[in-house]
Coordinates of C-alpha atoms in Angstrom, one line a residue:
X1237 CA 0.0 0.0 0.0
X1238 CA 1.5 3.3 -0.9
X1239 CA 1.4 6.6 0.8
X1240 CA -2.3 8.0 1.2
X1241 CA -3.2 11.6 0.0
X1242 CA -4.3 14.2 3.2
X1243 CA -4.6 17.8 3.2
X1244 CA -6.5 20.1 1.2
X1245 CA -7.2 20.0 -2.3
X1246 CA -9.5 21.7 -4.7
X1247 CA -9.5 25.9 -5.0
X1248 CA -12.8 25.5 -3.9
X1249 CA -11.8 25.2 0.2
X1250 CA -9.0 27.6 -0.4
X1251 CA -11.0 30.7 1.3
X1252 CA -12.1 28.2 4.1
X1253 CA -8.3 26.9 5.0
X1254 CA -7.1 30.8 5.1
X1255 CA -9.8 31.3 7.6
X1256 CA -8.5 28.6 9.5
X1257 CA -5.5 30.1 9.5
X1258 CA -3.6 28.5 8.0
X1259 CA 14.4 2.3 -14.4
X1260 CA 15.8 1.0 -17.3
X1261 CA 17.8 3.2 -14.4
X1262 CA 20.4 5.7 -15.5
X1263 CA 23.9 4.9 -14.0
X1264 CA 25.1 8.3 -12.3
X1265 CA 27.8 8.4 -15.3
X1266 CA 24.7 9.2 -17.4
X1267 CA 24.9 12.7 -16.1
X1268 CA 28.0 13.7 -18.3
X1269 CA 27.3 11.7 -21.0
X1270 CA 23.6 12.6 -22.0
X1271 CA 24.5 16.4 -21.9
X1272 CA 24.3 17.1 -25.4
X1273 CA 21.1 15.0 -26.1
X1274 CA 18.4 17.1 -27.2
X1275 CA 15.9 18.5 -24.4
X1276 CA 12.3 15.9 -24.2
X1277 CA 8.6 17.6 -25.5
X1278 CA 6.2 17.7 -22.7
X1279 CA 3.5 14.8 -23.6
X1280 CA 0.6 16.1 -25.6
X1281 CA -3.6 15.3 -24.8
X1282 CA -4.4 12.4 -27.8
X1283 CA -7.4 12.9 -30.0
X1284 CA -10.4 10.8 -29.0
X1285 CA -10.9 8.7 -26.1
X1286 CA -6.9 8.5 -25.8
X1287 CA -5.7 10.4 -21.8
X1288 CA -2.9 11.9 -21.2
X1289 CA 0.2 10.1 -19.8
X1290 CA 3.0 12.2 -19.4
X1291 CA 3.2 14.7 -17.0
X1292 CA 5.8 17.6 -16.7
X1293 CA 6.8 18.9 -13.4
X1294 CA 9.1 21.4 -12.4
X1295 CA 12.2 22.0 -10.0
X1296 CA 14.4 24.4 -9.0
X1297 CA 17.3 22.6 -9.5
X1298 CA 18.8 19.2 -10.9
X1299 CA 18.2 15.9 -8.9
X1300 CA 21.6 15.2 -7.9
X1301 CA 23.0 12.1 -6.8
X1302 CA 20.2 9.6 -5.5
X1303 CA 21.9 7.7 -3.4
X1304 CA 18.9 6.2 -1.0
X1305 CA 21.3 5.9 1.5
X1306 CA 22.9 9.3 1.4
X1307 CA 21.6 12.9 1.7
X1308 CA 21.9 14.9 -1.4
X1309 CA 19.4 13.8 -4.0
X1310 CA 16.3 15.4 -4.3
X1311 CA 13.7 13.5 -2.1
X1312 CA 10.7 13.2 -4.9
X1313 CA 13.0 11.7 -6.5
X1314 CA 14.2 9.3 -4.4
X1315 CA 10.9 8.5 -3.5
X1316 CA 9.9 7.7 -6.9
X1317 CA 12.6 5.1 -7.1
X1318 CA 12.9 3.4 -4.0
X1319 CA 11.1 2.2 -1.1
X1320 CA 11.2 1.2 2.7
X1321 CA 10.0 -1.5 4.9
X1322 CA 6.8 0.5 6.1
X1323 CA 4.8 3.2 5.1
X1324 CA 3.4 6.4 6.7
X1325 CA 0.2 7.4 6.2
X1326 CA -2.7 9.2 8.2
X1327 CA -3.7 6.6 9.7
X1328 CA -0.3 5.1 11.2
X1329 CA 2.4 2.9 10.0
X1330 CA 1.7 0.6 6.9
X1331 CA 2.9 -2.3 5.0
X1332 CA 5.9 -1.4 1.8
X1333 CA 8.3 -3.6 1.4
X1334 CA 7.5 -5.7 4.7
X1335 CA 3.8 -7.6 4.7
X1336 CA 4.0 -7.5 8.3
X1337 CA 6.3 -7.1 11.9
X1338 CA 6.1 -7.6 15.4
X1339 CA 7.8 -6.3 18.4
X1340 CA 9.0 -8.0 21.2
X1341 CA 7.7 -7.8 24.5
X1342 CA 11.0 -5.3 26.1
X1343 CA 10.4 -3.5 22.9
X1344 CA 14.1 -4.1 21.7
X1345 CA 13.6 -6.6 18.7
X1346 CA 11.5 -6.3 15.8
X1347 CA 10.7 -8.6 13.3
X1348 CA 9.6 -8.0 9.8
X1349 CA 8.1 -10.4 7.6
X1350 CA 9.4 -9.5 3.5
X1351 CA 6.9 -9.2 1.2
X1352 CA 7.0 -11.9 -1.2
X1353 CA 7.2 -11.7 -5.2
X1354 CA 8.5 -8.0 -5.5
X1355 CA 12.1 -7.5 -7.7
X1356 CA 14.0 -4.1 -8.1
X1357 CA 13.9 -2.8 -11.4
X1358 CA 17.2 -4.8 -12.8
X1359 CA 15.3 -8.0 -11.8
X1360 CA 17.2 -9.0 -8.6
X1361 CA 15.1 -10.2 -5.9
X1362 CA 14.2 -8.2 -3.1
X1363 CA 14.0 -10.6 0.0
X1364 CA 15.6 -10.6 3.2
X1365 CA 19.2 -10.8 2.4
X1366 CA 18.4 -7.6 -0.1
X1367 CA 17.0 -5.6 2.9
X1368 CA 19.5 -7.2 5.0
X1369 CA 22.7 -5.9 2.4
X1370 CA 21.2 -2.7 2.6
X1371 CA 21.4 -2.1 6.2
X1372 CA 24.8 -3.5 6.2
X1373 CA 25.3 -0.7 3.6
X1374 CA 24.0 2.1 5.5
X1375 CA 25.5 0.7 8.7
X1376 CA 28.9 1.0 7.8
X1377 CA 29.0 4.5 7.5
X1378 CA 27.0 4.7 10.9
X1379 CA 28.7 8.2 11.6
X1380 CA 26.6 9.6 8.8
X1381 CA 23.6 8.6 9.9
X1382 CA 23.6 9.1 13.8
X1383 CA 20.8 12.2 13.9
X1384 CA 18.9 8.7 13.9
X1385 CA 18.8 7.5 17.6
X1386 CA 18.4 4.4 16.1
X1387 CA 21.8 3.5 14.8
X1388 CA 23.3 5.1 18.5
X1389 CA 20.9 2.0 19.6
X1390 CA 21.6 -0.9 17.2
X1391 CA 22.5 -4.2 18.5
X1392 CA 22.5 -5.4 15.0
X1393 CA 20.4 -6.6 12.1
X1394 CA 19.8 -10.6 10.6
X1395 CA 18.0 -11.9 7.8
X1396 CA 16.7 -15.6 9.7
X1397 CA 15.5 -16.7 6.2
X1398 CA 14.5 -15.2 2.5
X1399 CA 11.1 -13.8 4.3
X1400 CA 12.1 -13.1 7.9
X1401 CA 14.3 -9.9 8.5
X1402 CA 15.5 -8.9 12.5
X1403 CA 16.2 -5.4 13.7
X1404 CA 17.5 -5.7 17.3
X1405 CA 18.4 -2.4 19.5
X1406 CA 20.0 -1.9 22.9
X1407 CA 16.8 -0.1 24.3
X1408 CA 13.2 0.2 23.5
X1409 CA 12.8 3.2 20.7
X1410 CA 9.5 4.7 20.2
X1411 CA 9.9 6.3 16.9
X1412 CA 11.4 3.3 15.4
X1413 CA 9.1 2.8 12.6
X1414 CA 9.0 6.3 11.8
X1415 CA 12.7 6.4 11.1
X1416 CA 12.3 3.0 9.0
X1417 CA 9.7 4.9 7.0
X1418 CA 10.5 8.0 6.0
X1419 CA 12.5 8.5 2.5
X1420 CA 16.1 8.1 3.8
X1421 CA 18.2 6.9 4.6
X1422 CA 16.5 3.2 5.0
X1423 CA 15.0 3.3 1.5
X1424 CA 16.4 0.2 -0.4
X1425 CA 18.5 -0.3 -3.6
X1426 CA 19.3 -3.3 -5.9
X1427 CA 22.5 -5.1 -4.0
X1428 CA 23.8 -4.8 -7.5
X1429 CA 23.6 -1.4 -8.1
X1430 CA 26.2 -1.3 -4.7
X1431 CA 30.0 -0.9 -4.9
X1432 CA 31.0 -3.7 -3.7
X1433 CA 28.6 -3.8 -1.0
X1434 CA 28.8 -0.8 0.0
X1435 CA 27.0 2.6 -0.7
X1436 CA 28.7 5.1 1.5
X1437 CA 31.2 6.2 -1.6
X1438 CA 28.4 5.9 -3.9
X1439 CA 26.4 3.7 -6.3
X1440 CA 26.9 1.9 -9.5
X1441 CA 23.0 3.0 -10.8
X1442 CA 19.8 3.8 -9.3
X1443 CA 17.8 0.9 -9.4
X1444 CA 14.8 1.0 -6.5
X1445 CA 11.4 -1.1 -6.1
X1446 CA 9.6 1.7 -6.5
X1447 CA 6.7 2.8 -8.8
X1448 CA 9.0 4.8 -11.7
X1449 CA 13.1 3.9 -13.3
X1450 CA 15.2 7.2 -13.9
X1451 CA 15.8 6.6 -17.9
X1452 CA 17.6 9.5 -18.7
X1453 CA 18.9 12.9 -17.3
X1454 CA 21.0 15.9 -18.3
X1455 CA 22.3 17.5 -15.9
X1456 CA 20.6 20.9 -14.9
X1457 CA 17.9 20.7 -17.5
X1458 CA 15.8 17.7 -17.2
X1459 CA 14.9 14.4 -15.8
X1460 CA 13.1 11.3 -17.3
X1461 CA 11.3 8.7 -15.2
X1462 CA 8.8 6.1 -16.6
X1463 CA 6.5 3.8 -14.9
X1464 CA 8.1 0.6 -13.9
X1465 CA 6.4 -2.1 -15.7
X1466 CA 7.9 -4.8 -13.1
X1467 CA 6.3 -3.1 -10.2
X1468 CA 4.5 -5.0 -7.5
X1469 CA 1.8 -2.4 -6.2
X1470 CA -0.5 -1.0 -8.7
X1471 CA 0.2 0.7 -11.9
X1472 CA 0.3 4.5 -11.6
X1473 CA -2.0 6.6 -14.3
X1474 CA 1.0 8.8 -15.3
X1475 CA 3.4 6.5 -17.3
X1476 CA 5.9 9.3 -17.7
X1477 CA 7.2 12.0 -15.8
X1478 CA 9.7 14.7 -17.2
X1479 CA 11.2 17.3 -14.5
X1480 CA 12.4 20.3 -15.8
X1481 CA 15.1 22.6 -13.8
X1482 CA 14.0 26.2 -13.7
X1483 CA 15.5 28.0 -11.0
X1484 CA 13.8 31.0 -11.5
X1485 CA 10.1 31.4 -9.6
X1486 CA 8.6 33.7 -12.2
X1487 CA 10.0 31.8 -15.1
X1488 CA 8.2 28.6 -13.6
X1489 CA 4.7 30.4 -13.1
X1490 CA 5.5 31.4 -17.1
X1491 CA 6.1 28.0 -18.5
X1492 CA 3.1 27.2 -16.6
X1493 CA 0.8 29.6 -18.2
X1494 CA 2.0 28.3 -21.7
X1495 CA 1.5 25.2 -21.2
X1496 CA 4.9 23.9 -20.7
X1497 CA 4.5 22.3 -17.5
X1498 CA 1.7 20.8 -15.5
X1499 CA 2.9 20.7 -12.0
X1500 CA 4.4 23.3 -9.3
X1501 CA 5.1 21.1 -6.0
X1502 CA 6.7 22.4 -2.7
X1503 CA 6.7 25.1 -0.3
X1504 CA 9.3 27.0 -1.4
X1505 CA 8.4 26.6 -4.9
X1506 CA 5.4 29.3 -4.7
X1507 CA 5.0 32.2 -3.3
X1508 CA 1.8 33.5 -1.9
X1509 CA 1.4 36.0 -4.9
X1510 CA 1.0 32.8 -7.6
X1511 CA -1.6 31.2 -4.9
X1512 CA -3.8 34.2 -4.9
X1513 CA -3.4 34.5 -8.7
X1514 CA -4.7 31.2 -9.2
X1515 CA -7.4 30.6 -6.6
X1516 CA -10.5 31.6 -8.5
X1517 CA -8.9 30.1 -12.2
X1518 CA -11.0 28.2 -14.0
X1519 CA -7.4 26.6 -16.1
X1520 CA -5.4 25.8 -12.7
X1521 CA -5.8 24.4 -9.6
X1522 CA -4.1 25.4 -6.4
X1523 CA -3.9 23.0 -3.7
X1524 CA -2.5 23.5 -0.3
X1525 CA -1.8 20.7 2.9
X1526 CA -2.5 21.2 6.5
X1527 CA 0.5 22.6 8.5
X1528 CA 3.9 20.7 7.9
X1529 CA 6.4 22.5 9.5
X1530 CA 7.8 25.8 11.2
X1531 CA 9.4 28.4 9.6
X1532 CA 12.0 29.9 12.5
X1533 CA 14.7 32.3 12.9
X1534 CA 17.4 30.6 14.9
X1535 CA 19.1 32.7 17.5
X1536 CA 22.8 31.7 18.3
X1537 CA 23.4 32.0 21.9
X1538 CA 27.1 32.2 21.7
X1539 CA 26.8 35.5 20.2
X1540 CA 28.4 38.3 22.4
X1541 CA 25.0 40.2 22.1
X1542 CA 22.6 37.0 21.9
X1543 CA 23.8 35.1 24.9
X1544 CA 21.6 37.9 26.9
X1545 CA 18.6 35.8 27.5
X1546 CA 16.5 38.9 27.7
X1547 CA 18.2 40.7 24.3
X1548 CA 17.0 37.0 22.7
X1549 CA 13.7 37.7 24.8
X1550 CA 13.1 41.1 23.7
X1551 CA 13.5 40.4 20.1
X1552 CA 10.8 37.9 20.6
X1553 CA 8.5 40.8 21.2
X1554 CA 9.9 43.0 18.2
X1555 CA 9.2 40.0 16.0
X1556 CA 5.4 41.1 14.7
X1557 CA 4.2 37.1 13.1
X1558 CA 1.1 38.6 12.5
X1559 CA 2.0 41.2 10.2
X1560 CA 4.3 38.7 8.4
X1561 CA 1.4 36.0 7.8
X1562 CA -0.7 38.9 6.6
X1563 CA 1.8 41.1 4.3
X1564 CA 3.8 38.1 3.2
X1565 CA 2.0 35.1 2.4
X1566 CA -1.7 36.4 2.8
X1567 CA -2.6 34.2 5.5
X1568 CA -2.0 31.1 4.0
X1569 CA 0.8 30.5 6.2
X1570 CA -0.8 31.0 10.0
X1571 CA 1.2 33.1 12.5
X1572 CA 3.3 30.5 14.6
X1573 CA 3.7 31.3 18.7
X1574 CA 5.9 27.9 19.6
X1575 CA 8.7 26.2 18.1
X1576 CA 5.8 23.4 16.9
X1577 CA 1.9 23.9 16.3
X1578 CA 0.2 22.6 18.9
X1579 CA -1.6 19.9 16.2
X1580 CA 2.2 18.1 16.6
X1581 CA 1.9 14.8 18.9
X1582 CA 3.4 15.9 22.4
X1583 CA 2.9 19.7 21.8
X1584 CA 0.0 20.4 23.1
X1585 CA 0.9 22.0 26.3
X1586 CA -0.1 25.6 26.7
X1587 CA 3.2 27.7 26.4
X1588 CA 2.8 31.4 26.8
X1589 CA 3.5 33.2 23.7
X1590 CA 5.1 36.1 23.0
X1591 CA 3.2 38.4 22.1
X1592 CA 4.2 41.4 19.7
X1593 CA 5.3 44.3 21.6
X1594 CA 7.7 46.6 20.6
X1595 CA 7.3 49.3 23.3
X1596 CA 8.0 46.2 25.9
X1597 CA 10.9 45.0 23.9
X1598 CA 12.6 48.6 24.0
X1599 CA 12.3 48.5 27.5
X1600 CA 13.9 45.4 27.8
X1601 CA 16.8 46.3 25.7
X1602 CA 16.5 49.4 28.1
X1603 CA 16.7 46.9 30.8
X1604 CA 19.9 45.3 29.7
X1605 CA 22.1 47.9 29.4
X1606 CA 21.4 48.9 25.7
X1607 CA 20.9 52.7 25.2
X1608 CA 19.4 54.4 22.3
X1609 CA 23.0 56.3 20.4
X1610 CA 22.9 59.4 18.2
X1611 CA 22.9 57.3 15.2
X1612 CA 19.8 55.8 16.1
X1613 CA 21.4 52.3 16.9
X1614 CA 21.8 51.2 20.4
X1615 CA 24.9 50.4 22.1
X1616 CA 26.2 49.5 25.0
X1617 CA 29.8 50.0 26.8
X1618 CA 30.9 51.8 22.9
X1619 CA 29.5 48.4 20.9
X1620 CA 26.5 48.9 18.2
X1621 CA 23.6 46.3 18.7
X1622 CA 24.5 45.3 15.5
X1623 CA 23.1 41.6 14.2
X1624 CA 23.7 39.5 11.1
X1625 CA 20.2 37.6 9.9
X1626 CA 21.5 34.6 7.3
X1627 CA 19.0 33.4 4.7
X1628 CA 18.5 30.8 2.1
X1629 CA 18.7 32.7 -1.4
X1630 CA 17.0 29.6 -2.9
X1631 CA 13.8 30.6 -0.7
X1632 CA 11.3 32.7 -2.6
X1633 CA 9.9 34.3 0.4
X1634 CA 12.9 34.5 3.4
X1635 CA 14.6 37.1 1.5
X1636 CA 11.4 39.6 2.1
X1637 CA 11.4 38.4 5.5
X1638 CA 14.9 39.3 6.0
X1639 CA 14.0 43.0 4.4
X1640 CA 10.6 43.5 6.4
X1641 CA 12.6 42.9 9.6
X1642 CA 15.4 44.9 9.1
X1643 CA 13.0 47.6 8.8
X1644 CA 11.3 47.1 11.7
X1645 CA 14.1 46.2 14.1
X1646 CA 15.8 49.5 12.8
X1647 CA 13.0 51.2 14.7
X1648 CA 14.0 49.7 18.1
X1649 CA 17.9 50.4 17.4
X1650 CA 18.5 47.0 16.4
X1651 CA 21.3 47.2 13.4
X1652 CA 20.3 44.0 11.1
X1653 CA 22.5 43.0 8.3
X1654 CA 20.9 40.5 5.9
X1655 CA 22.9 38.0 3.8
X1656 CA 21.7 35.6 1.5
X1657 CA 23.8 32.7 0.4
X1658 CA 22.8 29.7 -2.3
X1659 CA 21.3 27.0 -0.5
X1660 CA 24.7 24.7 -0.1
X1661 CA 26.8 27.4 1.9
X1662 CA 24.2 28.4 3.5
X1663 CA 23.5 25.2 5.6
X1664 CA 27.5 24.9 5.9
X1665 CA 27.6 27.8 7.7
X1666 CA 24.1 27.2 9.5
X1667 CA 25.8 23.6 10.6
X1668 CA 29.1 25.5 11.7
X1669 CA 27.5 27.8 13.5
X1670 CA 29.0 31.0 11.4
X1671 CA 25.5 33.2 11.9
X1672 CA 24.1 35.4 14.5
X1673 CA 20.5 34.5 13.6
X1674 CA 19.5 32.0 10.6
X1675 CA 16.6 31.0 9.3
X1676 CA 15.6 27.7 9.0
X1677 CA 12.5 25.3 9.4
X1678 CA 11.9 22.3 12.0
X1679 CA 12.2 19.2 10.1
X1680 CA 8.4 18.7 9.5
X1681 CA 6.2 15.8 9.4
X1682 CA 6.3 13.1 10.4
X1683 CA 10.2 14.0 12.0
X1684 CA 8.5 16.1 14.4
X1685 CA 8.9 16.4 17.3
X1686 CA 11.2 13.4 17.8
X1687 CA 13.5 14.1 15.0
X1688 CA 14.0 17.8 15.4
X1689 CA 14.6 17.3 18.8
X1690 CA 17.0 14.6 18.6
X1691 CA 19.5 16.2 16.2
X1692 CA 19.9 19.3 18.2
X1693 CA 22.3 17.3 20.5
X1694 CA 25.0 16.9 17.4
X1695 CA 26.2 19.6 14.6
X1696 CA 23.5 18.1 12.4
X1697 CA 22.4 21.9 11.3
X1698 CA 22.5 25.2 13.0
X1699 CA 20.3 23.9 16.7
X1700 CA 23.6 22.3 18.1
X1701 CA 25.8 25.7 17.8
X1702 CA 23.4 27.9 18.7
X1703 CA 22.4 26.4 21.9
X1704 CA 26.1 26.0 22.9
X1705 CA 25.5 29.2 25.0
X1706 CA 22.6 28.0 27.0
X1707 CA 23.3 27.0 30.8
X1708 CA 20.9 24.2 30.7
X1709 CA 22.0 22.8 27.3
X1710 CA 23.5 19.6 28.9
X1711 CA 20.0 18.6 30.9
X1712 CA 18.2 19.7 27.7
X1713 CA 20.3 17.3 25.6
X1714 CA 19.7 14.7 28.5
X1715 CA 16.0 14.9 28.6
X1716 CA 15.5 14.4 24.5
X1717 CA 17.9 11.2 25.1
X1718 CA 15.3 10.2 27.9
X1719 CA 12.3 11.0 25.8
X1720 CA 13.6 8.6 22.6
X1721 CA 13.6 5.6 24.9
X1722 CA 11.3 6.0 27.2
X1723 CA 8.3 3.3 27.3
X1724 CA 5.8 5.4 29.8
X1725 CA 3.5 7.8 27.5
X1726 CA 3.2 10.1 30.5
X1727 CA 6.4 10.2 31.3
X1728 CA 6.9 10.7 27.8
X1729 CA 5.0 13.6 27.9
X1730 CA 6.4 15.2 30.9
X1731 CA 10.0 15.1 29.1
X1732 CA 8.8 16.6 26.1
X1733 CA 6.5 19.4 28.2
X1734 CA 9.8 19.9 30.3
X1735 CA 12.8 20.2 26.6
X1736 CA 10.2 22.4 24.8
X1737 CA 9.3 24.6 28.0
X1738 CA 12.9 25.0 28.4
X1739 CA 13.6 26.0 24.5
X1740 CA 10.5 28.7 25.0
X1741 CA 11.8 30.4 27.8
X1742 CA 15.4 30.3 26.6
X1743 CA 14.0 32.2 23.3
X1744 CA 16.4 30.6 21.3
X1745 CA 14.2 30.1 18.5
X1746 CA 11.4 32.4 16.7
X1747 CA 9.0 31.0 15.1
X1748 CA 7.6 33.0 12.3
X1749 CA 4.7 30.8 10.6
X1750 CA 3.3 27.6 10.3
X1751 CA 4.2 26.6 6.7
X1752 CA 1.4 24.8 4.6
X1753 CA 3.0 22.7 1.5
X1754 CA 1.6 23.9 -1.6
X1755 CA 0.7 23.2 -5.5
X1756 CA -0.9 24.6 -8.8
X1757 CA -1.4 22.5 -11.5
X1758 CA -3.5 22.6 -14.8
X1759 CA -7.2 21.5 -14.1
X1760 CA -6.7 18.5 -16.4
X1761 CA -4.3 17.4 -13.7
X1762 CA -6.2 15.3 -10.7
X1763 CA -5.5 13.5 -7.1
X1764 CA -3.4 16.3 -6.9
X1765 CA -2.8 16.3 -2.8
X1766 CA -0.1 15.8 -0.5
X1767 CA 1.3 13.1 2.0
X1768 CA 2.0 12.1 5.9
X1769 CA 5.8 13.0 4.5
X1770 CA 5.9 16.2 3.0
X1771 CA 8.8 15.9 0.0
X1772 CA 6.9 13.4 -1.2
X1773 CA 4.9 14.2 -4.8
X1774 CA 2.7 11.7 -4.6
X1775 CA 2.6 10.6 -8.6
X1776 CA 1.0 7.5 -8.6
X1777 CA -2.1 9.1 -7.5
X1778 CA -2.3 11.9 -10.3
X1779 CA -4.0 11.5 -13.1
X1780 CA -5.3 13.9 -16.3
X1781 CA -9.0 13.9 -17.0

């Protein structure tokens, strides 16, 4: 059973949810070698009682190496092509690639029974010992992968038969089968696309189980998957799907309005400008999901100026996410008071927000010791309250962010430099910790909380360095460690009530919005909609009328 659809769809209930606030595969050596072939048409509507088969989507840039077991491809794409033991869905945890598990009683072993009958694309078979090479795969380069409790937990794995495959851990791990089901890095790949075993230095092609083959790509122009005709679920309506790399937003709306493509996909794809263009259209369709994620601006507390609690505090107050949600994205992205909506499992527990305030925040900046200069800037013992805000320069949106509140923080005597770097240095420097503030997002469903929480104890991205400066990092850290294994729900809870009390009142994050993934496509286009795991383009339930 594949992923199920959630969310909002039609235009229709677009007004309502702002109310609410809210492969023959390609080897990778393909990529230099197919760059002078001649760019694919889009697929064109047949005469008669013939429907449309090919879709063209669109993405800001090329799919990169997909690797299942690595980080850098683009995850619709490696979701396309591979697949995982279980499945997410709205409902819970599904069969994929496993028919069935159990867990043991101490909650330490699990047990999956292998789906019988299903091949990757270069006809190997995929059984236990194929699931089993995998994990040996991603297991020897554990020091990649440890953001993942779960390989800081692993006893080992064992394949007892063809059908029977055995994960065992040192401790009981609650979000377990999230981490198995989620695109990566368990996702599985032909042992015979492996180097010698091994995937951690790369693969020989990209040959998955899943529902499409890569069959040919040039590098920063376009990508070609096609149904796979050896699948074992059911056969998706769209037999072929070209991606084409346009980097540029406007451009994209463009080739959409002639008829070039058929598909935007992802939040940072479309800006809130294109959704109100397109709401009341009678020849596109925008669709938008219920809350994913968080869009924040992460303070670093080993700043000079930032390791003031109440400077981090009082910026909390100058921060107005009301205005934001209105000017910027219209509403469609509700104004966000914690770190996660309170919709998140294990959220829901009443934190205070805080509210916008910019007379209070003055005084607090009053309060610790920075004055109001000639130039308009605040200082304190000769040094300007002077502040760096990184961004993503791939974002359509963060960049206006970064311009609105340097505007408004220049009112209070807050000096804010905005810098926005391509997408690559920017998380270098995020994960180094070489930013005052950053933005960046919380990892989204279905990672949060557990996820999110978990990698802030390692320089995974920019959460580790900037809570270096907190007094209670150490217990923090502790806590999430206790709330991964822990087997009592309410004790559960009272961990996760104690870490995310503790990250509110430190102020080292602010959230801005709660972000809602998002799509237009051309009315033809149905079962357009969106998934438990939000970089998933759910394909193989799309289909042209």
């Amino acid at each position: 059973m594949k992923k199920r659809l959630f969310g909002l769809y039609a235009a229709g209930i677009l007004a309502a949810s702002i109310l609410a606030g809210c492969t023959n595969s390609a080897s990778p050596s393909k990529e230099a070698a197919s760059s002078v072939q001649a760019e694919p048409s889009a697929g064109k509507q047949e005469s008669g009682a013939d429907v449309k088969e090919e879709l063209v989507f669109v993405n800001y840039r090329d799919i990169r190496d997909l690797n299942p077991h690595l980080y850098a491809g683009e995850m619709y794409a490696q979701e396309m092509l591979y697949e995982t033991l279980v499945t997410i869905s709205e409902k819970g945890y599904e069969p994929c690639l496993a028919e069935s598990w159990s867990v043991s009683e101490d909650g330490k072993t699990y047990t999956f029974k292998i789906r019988k009958g299903v091949t990757f694309s270069d006809g190997e078979v995929c059984d236990a010992n194929a699931i089993k090479a995998n994990f040996d795969a991603i297991i020897e380069n554990k020091d990649r992968h440890t953001w993942l409790e779960m390989m800081n937990l692993l006893v080992g794995v064992s394949a007892p038969d063809d059908e029977t495959f055995v994960i065992e851990l040192t401790e009981p791990y609650y979000p377990m089968l999230t981490e198995l089901g989620v695109t990566r890095p368990f996702a599985m790949i032909s042992p015979k696309a492996m180097k010698d075993g091994s995937t951690k230095d790369g693969v020989n092609a990209y040959i998955g189980t899943g529902a499409y083959v890569l069959t040919d790509f040039v590098t920063d122009e376009y990508a070609v998957f096609e149904a796979n005709e050896n699948y074992w679920g059911e056969q998706p309506a769209v037999k072929k799907i070209t991606v084409k790399v346009i980097p540029d937003n406007q451009t994209r709306i463009l080739a959409l309005e002639k008829g070039e493509i058929d598909l935007i996909f992802g939040k940072n794809m479309i800006d809130a400008d294109a959704v109100n263009k397109y709401v009341d259209s009678e020849d596109f369709q925008v669709s938008l999901s219920d809350p994913t994620s968080t869009r924040q601006i992460v303070l670093n507390t080993s700043n000079a100026i930032l390791k003031d609690k109440t400077v981090r505090q009082a910026i909390q107050h100058a921060t107005n996410r009301q205005a934001i949600s209105d000017g910027i994205f219209y509403g469609l992205e509700a104004p966000a008071d914690t770190l996660f909506s309170s919709t998140i499992p294990y959220c829901d527990i009443k934190l205070e927000p805080y509210a916008y305030d910019a007379d209070l925040a003055g005084t607090m900046l009053e309060e610790a010791g920075w004055t109001m200069g000639s130039s308009g800037i605040r200082e304190k013992d000769g040094t300007p309250l002077a502040l760096s805000l990184l961004y993503n320069s791939d974002s359509v949106t963060e960049k206006t962010i970064s311009e609105y509140l340097q505007s408004e923080f220049r009112k209070l005597g807050i000096q804010l430099d905005i810098k926005g770097e391509e997408e690559q240095s920017y998380r270098d420097n995020m994960k180094a910790g070489h930013f005052d503030m950053v933005f960046n997002i919380c990892w989204g469903t279905p990672y949060d909380p557990q996820s999110s929480l978990a990698a802030m104890r390692q320089p995974v991205y920019g959460d580790y360095a900037a809570q270096l400066g907190l007094e209670d990092k150490a217990e923090i850290d502790q806590a999430i460690t206790d709330i991964l294994v822990s087997t009592d729900e309410a004790k559960r809870q009272e961990l996760y009530t104690f870490v995310l009390t503790r990250l509110h009142e430190d102020a080292v994050y602010i959230p801005l919005t709660y972000e809602c993934n998002k799509a237009i496509s051309t009315s033809s286009l149905k079962g357009v909609g969106f998934t438990q795991t939000q970089y998933e383009v759910p394909f193989t339930q799309m289909y042209f009328e």
